[in-house]
Amino acid sequence: MYEQASHSLLNEILIELKPEIGKHRMRHFYTRLGANFYAIHSLFRLLYGDRPAFKARMLSLVETLASRDMERAPGLRKSDLAREKDYNWFLSQKWVGMALYCDRFADDLKGLRANLSYLQELGVNLLHVMPMLDCPPDNNDGGYAVRDFFRIDPRYGTTEEVESLAATLKKRDMLLALDIVVNHTSEEHEWARRARAGEQKYQDYYYVFPDREIPDHYEETMPEIFPETAPGNFTWDAEMGKWVMTVFNTYQWDLNYRNPAVLIEMVDIILFWANQGADILRLDAVAFLWKKLGSVCQNEREAHLILQLMKDCCQVTAPGVLFIAEAIVAPGEISKYFGEDAINAKECEIAYNATLMALLWDAVATRSAAVLGQGITSLPNKLERATWLNYVRCHDDIGLGFDDNDIRRAGFDPHQHRRFLIDYFTGRYPGSPARGLPFGENPKTGDARISGSLASLVGLESALESGDEAAIDAAIRTIVLLHSVILAFGGIPLLYYGDAIGTLNCLEYLADPAKAADNRWMHRSTFNWNKAKKRHESGTVEQRIFNALKKMIALRKEVTAFADFDNRQLLNVANPNLLAFSRTDPQNSRNRVLVLVNFNDAAQPLAIDGLRGHGFFVADGMRDLCTGERVAAENDSLILPPLSCYWLTD
Ligand code: GLC
């Protein structure tokens, strides 16, 4: 019955579509619209069914899809078709990503195009360029406070240069991922400026209130994201004479998706960037898309409906384009951004594995895999056609967002354990070699996150300062073993731009008043090309890290068992310092790898009887893919060197 109503609405809309759209040859568009319309209509009705002019809004949404479809270049249409056929293409082990800032890595888009060889040398073939859109020069949250969604910051270049970058990448069989900041705009965005000037239409794009009554009500349950620099979730705008919701910084105004016009604008923006050649769109801060009084205003059901709607719209116009969910939330909530009760992702195909990332840092501090192993056991399953983005560091702070129960199961008190982790990484814990800083410390709750570059957090900075060779070696080994996990775990590994050459903390941001209060800038340094050159000098720190990662990346691409087809099994080993899991090629079960990691700084024994039950070590030894050497047990025990990792095959 409802399906029929949906069908007739589709017919009415098609008749009403602007004549020029109707005339255009859009065979695939009509097929894809037909296939997705029921879902789009149902979701739109769930979200906006009670809003006036429902049908006109639906028409406007379909018009948006059609207009952007007309613009889609032939090359992109071709890749849409190819990816529709080979729909699991992104689950392959062949993809290895890197996130970088265009300006900090290579000044601008031209520079970036000219320096792709650095990525290729390492084996990286998925490039996530951090946001490049027009932002105010100072209050920009590293590009996440967008002033104009259709304009590249002129310091980086032009939209045409993004297209050229995408084309160059395509020729080299590389992928481009771009950010879409869906949750908020800069206070200088045209919508915000017009809202400020009193236009009701644009005040309705945001959460705007005349007095504190509703904001106070919201504040009762909303946590603070940047408690030190931007306490509270509302900002008084003197010009507008009203309060506006600003969950992140005071200059980032939260968009109000209760207004269908906002959704339609954002779908248009998504499709615009899909049309410039992005293969993947990283949707920023998606957990925050829907605010509800009396709740924490994160992970609301409607946030998921909005993402489903965005995905379905993208399926119509740019079906080859994938979404990454940037939802740094509790482990049980993250996987919901793939979509629930489905096989294929119906929201985002890829999600940041923030849980694994935080657990890895736990293993670094404790030098044990006790909490890590528990946390991996409780990681929610992903959908079949979906995958994780596995990372060690990124441009943000490290939130210790794993489950208290996993900490308890590993034998620790959650509160004390988190306190220990913060003390450890900020160097307050006696003997800790880490050089991080606390980020977002909230005196009201005692919570804190951690800033710092990978190398400085694992002790490379302090080791270099003291010239302690053993400590330098330990830091390098730690960097390598953390990457060995993200490369072998299942999912797309995402490296962070300075990490392959051991980039240390950079304190230059302190001299810039616009950045000084946000210590995440300490791990967003300008890429040091002189340091990078040392990757070719034998025996340097840079060479030792770069070569090890390069080798593992090349190996990963060869090992089909590393593709992500729910083919990982965590193996119970009696020694809590060790992590052990197997990866098996679902097409050929003889093709498998045993991953063993020792997080401890002392050599660790591993009893192999347990592994025999899984079919490993039945012969006299196994071969380590990374070194090519045979690894054999003695007296049924294998000794893993300090801070080491093995990828073993028969
Ligand atoms: C995301 C970004 C972060 C930014 C925030 C607000 O979490 O990764 O850098 O501050 O969104 O846009």
XYZ file of C-alpha atoms and ligand atoms in Angstrom:
662
model
C 0.000 0.000 0.000
C 2.706 2.434 1.109
C 4.973 1.135 -1.614
C 2.290 2.041 -4.137
C 2.022 5.569 -2.741
C 5.772 5.849 -3.038
C 5.604 4.687 -6.619
C 2.978 7.255 -7.573
C 4.935 10.014 -5.851
C 7.971 9.031 -7.890
C 5.895 9.280 -11.067
C 4.555 12.696 -10.089
C 8.052 13.905 -9.282
C 9.444 12.650 -12.555
C 6.748 14.530 -14.434
C 7.435 17.700 -12.485
C 11.221 17.535 -12.822
C 12.533 20.469 -14.777
C 12.187 19.833 -18.505
C 15.937 20.093 -19.152
C 16.531 17.321 -16.641
C 13.873 15.191 -18.257
C 15.417 15.609 -21.675
C 18.854 14.557 -20.600
C 19.834 11.010 -21.312
C 20.023 9.508 -17.891
C 19.242 5.834 -18.229
C 21.301 4.798 -15.214
C 19.953 7.654 -13.152
C 16.352 6.553 -13.643
C 17.189 2.927 -12.902
C 19.067 3.845 -9.741
C 16.419 6.320 -8.664
C 13.767 3.653 -9.147
C 15.791 1.186 -7.098
C 16.415 3.607 -4.219
C 13.324 5.785 -4.248
C 11.272 3.702 -1.843
C 14.059 3.864 0.751
C 14.671 7.576 0.168
C 10.997 8.404 0.391
C 10.489 6.300 3.529
C 13.456 7.863 5.303
C 12.496 11.367 4.236
C 8.978 10.748 5.507
C 10.252 9.391 8.831
C 12.397 12.458 9.312
C 10.280 15.168 7.722
C 6.807 13.683 7.212
C 5.277 16.273 9.531
C 6.923 19.270 7.869
C 5.008 21.562 5.535
C 5.476 21.227 1.778
C 6.676 17.637 2.087
C 6.160 16.860 -1.586
C 7.917 20.023 -2.722
C 10.885 19.092 -0.537
C 11.011 15.616 -2.017
C 10.935 17.152 -5.473
C 13.784 19.459 -4.556
C 15.834 16.517 -3.268
C 15.305 14.516 -6.454
C 16.122 17.600 -8.539
C 19.404 17.880 -6.643
C 20.226 14.255 -7.411
C 19.338 14.731 -11.062
C 21.294 17.966 -11.546
C 24.428 16.521 -10.012
C 23.936 13.380 -12.053
C 23.964 15.429 -15.246
C 27.329 16.867 -14.265
C 28.959 13.553 -13.488
C 31.913 13.047 -15.824
C 32.035 9.992 -18.120
C 35.140 8.597 -16.399
C 33.406 8.690 -13.023
C 30.277 7.050 -14.472
C 32.480 4.298 -15.790
C 34.020 3.681 -12.409
C 30.522 3.730 -10.825
C 29.509 0.891 -13.114
C 32.697 -1.069 -12.516
C 32.335 -0.737 -8.749
C 28.660 -1.693 -8.856
C 29.748 -4.955 -10.470
C 32.798 -5.568 -8.288
C 30.972 -4.355 -5.194
C 33.443 -5.721 -2.614
C 36.358 -3.947 -4.262
C 37.317 -1.987 -1.167
C 37.621 -5.065 1.055
C 40.766 -6.090 -0.807
C 44.098 -6.132 1.037
C 45.562 -4.022 -1.712
C 44.505 -0.692 -0.167
C 46.767 1.170 2.210
C 45.937 4.731 3.175
C 47.623 7.835 4.466
C 46.079 10.988 5.905
C 47.909 14.274 5.404
C 47.456 18.020 5.321
C 47.946 19.367 1.839
C 49.737 22.529 3.028
C 51.810 20.876 5.736
C 52.912 18.081 3.430
C 53.551 19.929 0.207
C 52.396 23.588 0.466
C 49.527 23.292 -1.981
C 47.693 21.039 -4.413
C 50.356 21.395 -7.082
C 53.007 20.402 -4.556
C 50.927 17.478 -3.435
C 50.587 16.181 -6.978
C 54.307 16.550 -7.445
C 55.113 14.611 -4.284
C 52.881 11.588 -4.698
C 56.010 9.560 -5.290
C 56.721 9.650 -1.545
C 53.422 7.867 -0.934
C 54.026 5.445 -3.757
C 57.499 4.607 -2.553
C 55.982 3.580 0.766
C 53.185 1.686 -0.985
C 50.345 4.019 -0.012
C 47.528 4.072 -2.567
C 44.698 5.786 -0.731
C 45.200 9.435 0.015
C 43.063 11.222 2.569
C 43.679 14.924 2.196
C 42.543 16.755 5.310
C 39.940 19.480 4.717
C 40.948 22.050 2.139
C 37.825 24.143 1.854
C 37.645 27.844 2.398
C 37.807 28.629 6.138
C 38.467 31.764 8.165
C 42.226 32.248 8.556
C 42.258 31.916 12.324
C 39.175 30.258 13.717
C 39.154 27.197 11.509
C 39.721 24.090 13.682
C 42.273 22.780 11.208
C 39.859 23.082 8.294
C 36.768 21.801 10.091
C 35.070 25.210 10.278
C 34.038 25.646 6.667
C 33.114 29.057 5.300
C 32.315 27.928 1.762
C 31.638 24.291 0.913
C 32.161 24.857 -2.807
C 35.466 26.671 -2.732
C 38.948 25.367 -2.125
C 41.010 27.622 0.118
C 42.970 29.697 -2.419
C 46.175 28.991 -0.471
C 45.820 25.361 -1.578
C 44.625 25.955 -5.108
C 41.388 25.526 -6.989
C 38.592 23.036 -7.473
C 40.076 22.257 -10.896
C 43.317 21.285 -9.187
C 41.416 18.851 -6.990
C 39.987 17.335 -10.162
C 43.476 17.082 -11.638
C 44.754 15.483 -8.456
C 41.921 12.945 -8.605
C 42.698 12.207 -12.253
C 46.423 11.783 -11.552
C 45.653 9.462 -8.659
C 43.294 7.418 -10.794
C 45.992 6.939 -13.418
C 48.253 5.581 -10.690
C 45.535 3.294 -9.335
C 45.253 5.364 -6.176
C 42.160 6.586 -4.366
C 41.247 10.047 -3.141
C 39.375 10.620 0.109
C 38.028 14.066 0.969
C 36.305 15.448 4.031
C 32.738 16.625 4.198
C 32.051 18.511 7.402
C 28.409 17.590 7.742
C 27.692 18.583 11.319
C 28.521 22.287 11.418
C 29.679 25.356 9.539
C 31.952 28.212 10.413
C 30.235 31.234 11.937
C 31.429 33.007 8.777
C 29.570 30.728 6.387
C 26.977 32.606 4.342
C 24.137 30.779 6.115
C 25.475 31.873 9.492
C 26.061 35.430 8.321
C 22.501 35.666 7.042
C 21.170 34.094 10.231
C 23.088 36.713 12.161
C 21.634 39.433 10.021
C 18.203 38.255 11.151
C 16.994 36.103 8.229
C 14.640 33.553 9.735
C 15.236 31.125 6.869
C 18.882 30.801 7.868
C 18.322 30.919 11.602
C 16.316 27.763 10.916
C 19.495 26.139 9.541
C 20.951 26.159 13.043
C 19.853 25.650 16.638
C 19.115 29.241 17.611
C 17.394 30.305 20.842
C 16.317 33.709 22.168
C 17.204 32.953 25.796
C 18.859 30.348 28.009
C 15.741 28.316 28.738
C 16.206 25.553 26.151
C 20.031 25.750 26.063
C 20.095 25.204 29.843
C 17.826 22.249 29.406
C 20.140 20.786 26.746
C 23.206 21.420 28.897
C 21.835 19.167 31.636
C 22.646 16.097 29.550
C 25.138 17.177 26.864
C 28.825 16.480 27.521
C 31.487 19.022 26.563
C 33.775 18.211 23.649
C 36.409 20.890 24.168
C 35.933 21.680 27.870
C 39.099 23.760 28.162
C 38.815 25.932 25.082
C 35.073 25.902 24.437
C 33.154 24.976 27.569
C 29.413 24.480 27.202
C 27.485 23.800 24.021
C 26.012 27.226 23.258
C 27.455 30.581 22.320
C 25.850 33.997 22.685
C 25.883 35.842 19.395
C 25.668 39.519 20.198
C 24.796 40.614 16.652
C 21.926 38.150 16.356
C 21.001 38.703 20.000
C 20.499 34.964 20.363
C 22.159 31.779 21.589
C 23.392 29.344 19.008
C 24.377 25.722 19.513
C 28.151 25.248 19.143
C 29.070 21.756 20.305
C 32.707 21.961 19.192
C 34.309 25.403 19.119
C 32.354 28.609 19.696
C 32.819 29.497 16.012
C 31.420 26.162 14.714
C 27.650 26.407 14.470
C 25.784 23.103 14.553
C 23.505 22.511 11.596
C 19.901 21.664 12.356
C 18.928 18.561 10.409
C 15.352 18.843 11.655
C 15.121 21.251 8.758
C 14.934 19.289 5.464
C 16.545 22.214 3.613
C 19.780 21.503 5.516
C 19.741 17.868 4.480
C 19.169 18.784 0.841
C 22.001 21.344 0.888
C 24.370 18.766 2.368
C 23.402 16.075 -0.155
C 24.189 18.609 -2.855
C 27.610 19.298 -1.290
C 28.359 15.576 -1.000
C 27.514 14.992 -4.655
C 29.464 18.049 -5.757
C 32.671 16.617 -4.256
C 31.871 13.139 -5.501
C 31.751 14.759 -8.927
C 35.193 16.325 -8.520
C 36.578 12.804 -8.436
C 36.633 11.821 -4.770
C 36.435 8.054 -4.380
C 35.699 8.238 -0.689
C 34.074 10.920 1.426
C 34.915 11.164 5.094
C 31.829 12.397 6.881
C 32.992 14.337 9.889
C 31.495 14.064 13.377
C 28.491 12.006 12.280
C 27.534 10.958 15.793
C 26.399 14.525 16.441
C 23.954 14.957 13.571
C 20.788 14.939 15.649
C 20.194 16.733 18.905
C 17.460 15.682 21.268
C 16.574 17.369 24.557
C 17.275 15.158 27.532
C 19.920 13.099 25.740
C 23.684 13.307 25.248
C 22.856 14.361 21.672
C 25.095 11.721 20.131
C 24.278 8.488 18.290
C 20.577 9.333 18.067
C 18.474 7.103 15.837
C 17.767 10.052 13.539
C 21.506 10.607 12.997
C 21.531 7.114 11.531
C 18.460 7.826 9.385
C 20.149 10.925 7.987
C 23.231 8.907 7.060
C 21.087 6.230 5.420
C 19.355 8.903 3.429
C 22.683 10.438 2.379
C 23.916 6.989 1.342
C 20.786 6.198 -0.661
C 21.014 9.554 -2.420
C 24.665 8.895 -3.226
C 23.700 5.475 -4.590
C 21.517 7.229 -7.155
C 24.038 9.752 -8.461
C 27.508 8.528 -7.493
C 27.166 4.849 -6.570
C 30.907 4.199 -6.793
C 31.636 6.589 -3.937
C 32.128 5.275 -0.407
C 31.524 6.987 2.925
C 33.782 6.888 5.958
C 32.037 7.445 9.287
C 34.077 9.558 11.628
C 32.266 8.557 14.804
C 34.633 8.435 17.734
C 32.158 6.920 20.148
C 31.757 3.893 22.416
C 32.732 0.549 20.847
C 29.145 -0.717 20.697
C 27.999 2.466 18.953
C 30.683 2.759 16.269
C 29.687 -0.287 14.250
C 26.105 1.005 14.051
C 27.393 3.554 11.561
C 27.665 0.759 9.019
C 23.899 0.410 9.454
C 22.066 -2.113 11.594
C 20.225 -5.286 10.588
C 21.820 -5.407 7.189
C 24.512 -7.280 5.288
C 25.699 -4.422 3.141
C 26.495 -1.112 4.726
C 23.452 1.092 4.431
C 25.070 4.111 6.095
C 28.854 4.246 5.762
C 30.916 1.451 4.220
C 33.962 2.347 6.308
C 34.294 3.449 9.918
C 37.247 4.611 11.981
C 38.209 1.806 14.333
C 38.728 4.185 17.244
C 38.386 1.303 19.687
C 41.296 -0.660 18.242
C 43.368 2.513 18.096
C 42.815 3.259 21.793
C 43.402 -0.379 22.746
C 46.737 -0.361 20.929
C 47.808 2.601 23.031
C 46.761 0.703 26.120
C 49.077 -2.116 25.039
C 51.946 0.350 24.567
C 51.585 1.752 28.086
C 50.974 -1.545 29.859
C 53.440 -3.445 27.631
C 50.841 -6.145 27.617
C 47.964 -7.244 25.417
C 45.625 -7.958 28.331
C 43.126 -5.122 27.752
C 43.737 -5.162 23.990
C 42.812 -8.845 23.747
C 39.654 -8.333 25.818
C 38.710 -5.301 23.764
C 39.174 -7.140 20.473
C 37.007 -9.993 21.742
C 34.205 -7.558 22.455
C 34.589 -5.572 19.212
C 31.184 -5.689 17.575
C 30.978 -7.536 14.285
C 31.043 -5.477 11.175
C 28.712 -6.096 8.266
C 29.865 -8.233 5.384
C 30.149 -5.381 2.915
C 31.790 -2.899 5.261
C 35.236 -2.417 6.663
C 37.255 -0.711 9.363
C 39.763 2.050 8.977
C 42.550 0.894 11.273
C 44.933 3.540 12.491
C 47.513 4.224 15.155
C 47.573 8.035 15.018
C 45.621 10.719 13.248
C 45.331 14.505 13.477
C 43.144 14.275 16.590
C 43.798 13.439 20.208
C 43.674 9.875 21.528
C 40.494 9.262 23.501
C 40.598 6.249 25.787
C 37.216 5.171 24.523
C 37.227 1.474 25.186
C 34.858 -0.348 27.441
C 35.242 -0.328 31.234
C 34.230 -3.994 31.274
C 37.203 -4.927 29.141
C 39.491 -3.116 31.570
C 37.865 -4.982 34.464
C 38.125 -8.329 32.706
C 41.826 -7.687 32.254
C 42.060 -7.247 36.016
C 42.239 -3.462 36.406
C 40.063 -0.815 37.982
C 38.754 1.312 35.066
C 39.136 4.672 36.762
C 42.644 4.043 38.042
C 43.671 2.405 34.813
C 42.623 5.391 32.695
C 44.390 7.690 35.146
C 47.510 5.571 34.707
C 47.260 5.776 30.903
C 46.945 9.554 30.956
C 49.846 9.857 33.400
C 51.900 7.446 31.317
C 51.482 9.258 28.014
C 51.923 12.693 29.490
C 55.189 11.583 31.065
C 53.926 12.086 34.626
C 54.228 8.408 35.415
C 57.672 7.640 36.827
C 59.941 6.143 34.202
C 57.550 6.777 31.310
C 59.428 7.711 28.134
C 56.286 9.245 26.547
C 56.096 12.957 25.700
C 52.397 13.639 25.218
C 50.171 16.333 26.662
C 46.698 16.000 28.138
C 44.008 17.250 25.779
C 40.521 18.339 26.781
C 41.124 17.806 30.468
C 37.825 18.244 32.219
C 38.266 19.175 35.875
C 34.557 18.482 36.450
C 34.808 14.833 35.376
C 38.554 14.149 35.643
C 38.527 12.958 32.010
C 41.319 13.716 29.599
C 42.509 12.651 26.188
C 46.070 12.648 24.881
C 47.921 14.655 22.249
C 51.323 13.903 20.800
C 52.985 12.419 17.755
C 53.360 8.672 17.474
C 57.139 8.821 17.770
C 57.099 11.083 20.833
C 54.401 9.019 22.529
C 56.348 5.779 22.142
C 59.475 7.377 23.587
C 61.563 8.169 20.512
C 61.904 11.846 21.423
C 63.201 11.171 24.936
C 65.424 8.341 23.687
C 67.041 10.555 21.042
C 67.602 13.264 23.594
C 69.386 10.930 25.975
C 71.136 9.131 23.122
C 70.104 5.814 24.634
C 70.447 3.329 21.762
C 68.394 0.625 23.462
C 65.563 3.085 24.067
C 65.757 4.299 20.452
C 65.541 0.714 19.306
C 62.562 0.035 21.591
C 60.712 3.092 20.243
C 61.335 2.061 16.634
C 60.212 -1.474 17.357
C 57.043 -0.146 18.959
C 56.234 1.989 15.910
C 56.733 -1.027 13.672
C 54.703 -3.441 15.741
C 51.764 -1.046 16.038
C 51.725 -0.807 12.257
C 52.067 -4.563 11.945
C 48.738 -4.868 13.753
C 46.841 -2.316 11.661
C 48.250 -3.790 8.456
C 47.255 -7.348 9.340
C 44.091 -6.867 11.363
C 41.474 -6.710 8.609
C 40.300 -3.400 7.231
C 42.063 -0.501 5.572
C 45.202 0.650 7.382
C 45.493 4.424 7.531
C 48.938 5.844 8.230
C 49.509 9.381 9.409
C 51.832 11.473 7.296
C 54.917 11.953 9.454
C 54.886 8.591 11.161
C 56.877 6.597 8.611
C 59.900 8.828 9.301
C 59.430 9.098 13.060
C 58.201 12.706 13.219
C 58.446 14.082 16.749
C 56.181 16.562 18.509
C 56.351 20.051 17.097
C 55.777 22.990 19.412
C 55.726 25.742 16.782
C 51.963 26.050 17.195
C 52.522 27.741 20.552
C 53.728 30.861 18.765
C 50.453 31.160 16.851
C 47.721 32.650 19.055
C 45.020 30.985 16.923
C 46.474 27.551 17.654
C 48.234 27.887 21.002
C 45.307 26.682 23.097
C 44.766 23.530 21.026
C 47.646 21.122 21.603
C 46.489 18.759 18.835
C 48.719 20.976 16.695
C 51.763 19.387 18.324
C 51.186 16.352 16.121
C 50.242 18.257 12.964
C 53.690 19.456 12.036
C 55.015 20.614 8.696
C 56.420 17.580 6.932
C 60.191 17.779 7.119
C 61.524 16.831 3.690
C 65.139 16.960 4.876
C 64.323 14.444 7.539
C 62.425 12.411 4.938
C 65.553 12.252 2.788
C 67.245 10.344 5.582
C 64.981 7.407 4.816
C 67.543 6.582 2.135
C 70.552 6.770 4.493
C 71.548 3.469 5.922
C 71.093 3.042 9.663
C 69.165 6.265 10.330
C 66.040 6.205 12.480
C 64.086 7.350 9.434
C 65.424 4.531 7.283
C 64.778 1.891 9.920
C 61.133 2.893 10.336
C 60.412 3.661 6.687
C 61.915 0.443 5.375
C 60.146 -1.735 7.900
C 56.787 -0.176 7.084
C 57.443 -0.251 3.350
C 58.234 -3.922 3.512
C 55.152 -4.799 5.546
C 52.928 -2.750 3.234
C 54.269 -4.563 0.180
C 53.734 -7.907 1.896
C 50.218 -7.039 2.994
C 49.236 -6.413 -0.599
C 50.417 -9.900 -1.573
C 48.678 -11.770 1.230
C 45.085 -12.452 0.222
C 44.310 -13.642 3.761
C 44.623 -9.984 4.801
C 41.559 -8.950 2.775
C 38.619 -8.192 5.039
C 36.113 -11.020 4.803
C 35.406 -11.738 8.475
C 38.400 -14.011 8.399
C 40.159 -13.125 11.598
C 40.291 -15.378 14.637
C 41.693 -14.192 17.924
C 43.728 -16.989 19.495
C 43.961 -17.537 23.193
C 47.524 -17.678 24.341
C 48.364 -18.092 27.991
C 50.824 -15.182 28.025
C 48.962 -11.840 28.483
C 51.844 -9.864 26.991
C 51.155 -11.381 23.606
C 48.507 -10.840 20.993
C 47.833 -13.690 18.590
C 45.349 -13.885 15.774
C 45.040 -15.771 12.549
C 43.872 -14.567 9.152
C 42.591 -17.066 6.624
C 41.784 -16.608 2.968
C 38.117 -17.644 2.683
C 38.755 -18.859 -0.888
C 41.600 -21.100 0.146
C 41.853 -22.062 3.793
C 45.437 -23.288 3.389
C 46.397 -19.753 2.679
C 46.665 -18.247 6.127
C 48.821 -16.174 8.400
C 49.446 -16.365 12.124
C 50.068 -12.911 13.547
C 51.998 -12.824 16.823
C 52.876 -9.619 18.616
C 54.896 -9.190 21.788
C 54.106 -5.845 23.409
C 56.526 -6.438 26.232
C 60.031 -5.039 26.383
C 61.342 -8.399 27.531
C 61.432 -11.582 25.455
C 58.299 -13.650 26.020
C 57.641 -17.376 25.802
C 54.666 -18.730 23.929
C 53.524 -22.304 24.487
C 52.628 -23.687 21.103
C 50.311 -26.592 22.049
C 47.332 -24.242 21.921
C 48.350 -23.121 18.433
C 48.650 -26.705 17.233
C 44.941 -27.120 17.856
C 44.429 -24.391 15.247
C 46.721 -26.171 12.805
C 49.780 -23.977 13.375
C 53.230 -25.311 14.221
C 52.249 -28.861 13.307
C 55.509 -29.188 11.381
C 58.797 -28.131 12.928
C 58.457 -24.448 12.309
C 56.819 -21.621 10.378
C 58.179 -18.917 8.123
C 58.052 -15.228 9.069
C 56.918 -13.288 6.034
C 58.639 -10.111 7.228
C 62.145 -11.539 7.557
C 61.796 -14.637 5.399
C 63.308 -16.633 8.257
C 62.053 -19.854 9.762
C 60.793 -19.611 13.293
C 60.995 -22.789 15.284
C 59.844 -23.748 18.750
C 62.100 -25.368 21.273
C 60.605 -27.668 23.869
C 57.174 -26.673 22.643
C 57.840 -23.059 23.396
C 58.512 -20.192 21.068
C 60.475 -17.210 22.331
C 59.295 -13.884 20.986
C 61.955 -11.165 21.142
C 61.100 -7.930 23.002
C 58.615 -5.653 21.178
C 58.411 -7.893 18.131
C 55.894 -9.080 15.613
C 55.656 -12.061 13.341
C 53.505 -12.778 10.326
C 53.901 -16.544 10.103
C 52.957 -18.927 7.323
C 53.522 -22.629 6.857
C 36.283 15.779 13.881
C 37.670 16.182 13.437
C 38.261 17.107 14.451
C 37.386 18.320 14.590
C 35.943 17.911 14.895
C 35.012 19.062 14.716
O 36.304 15.053 15.056
O 38.453 15.045 13.246
O 39.567 17.482 14.107
O 37.861 19.153 15.607
O 35.485 16.906 14.021
O 34.854 19.354 13.358
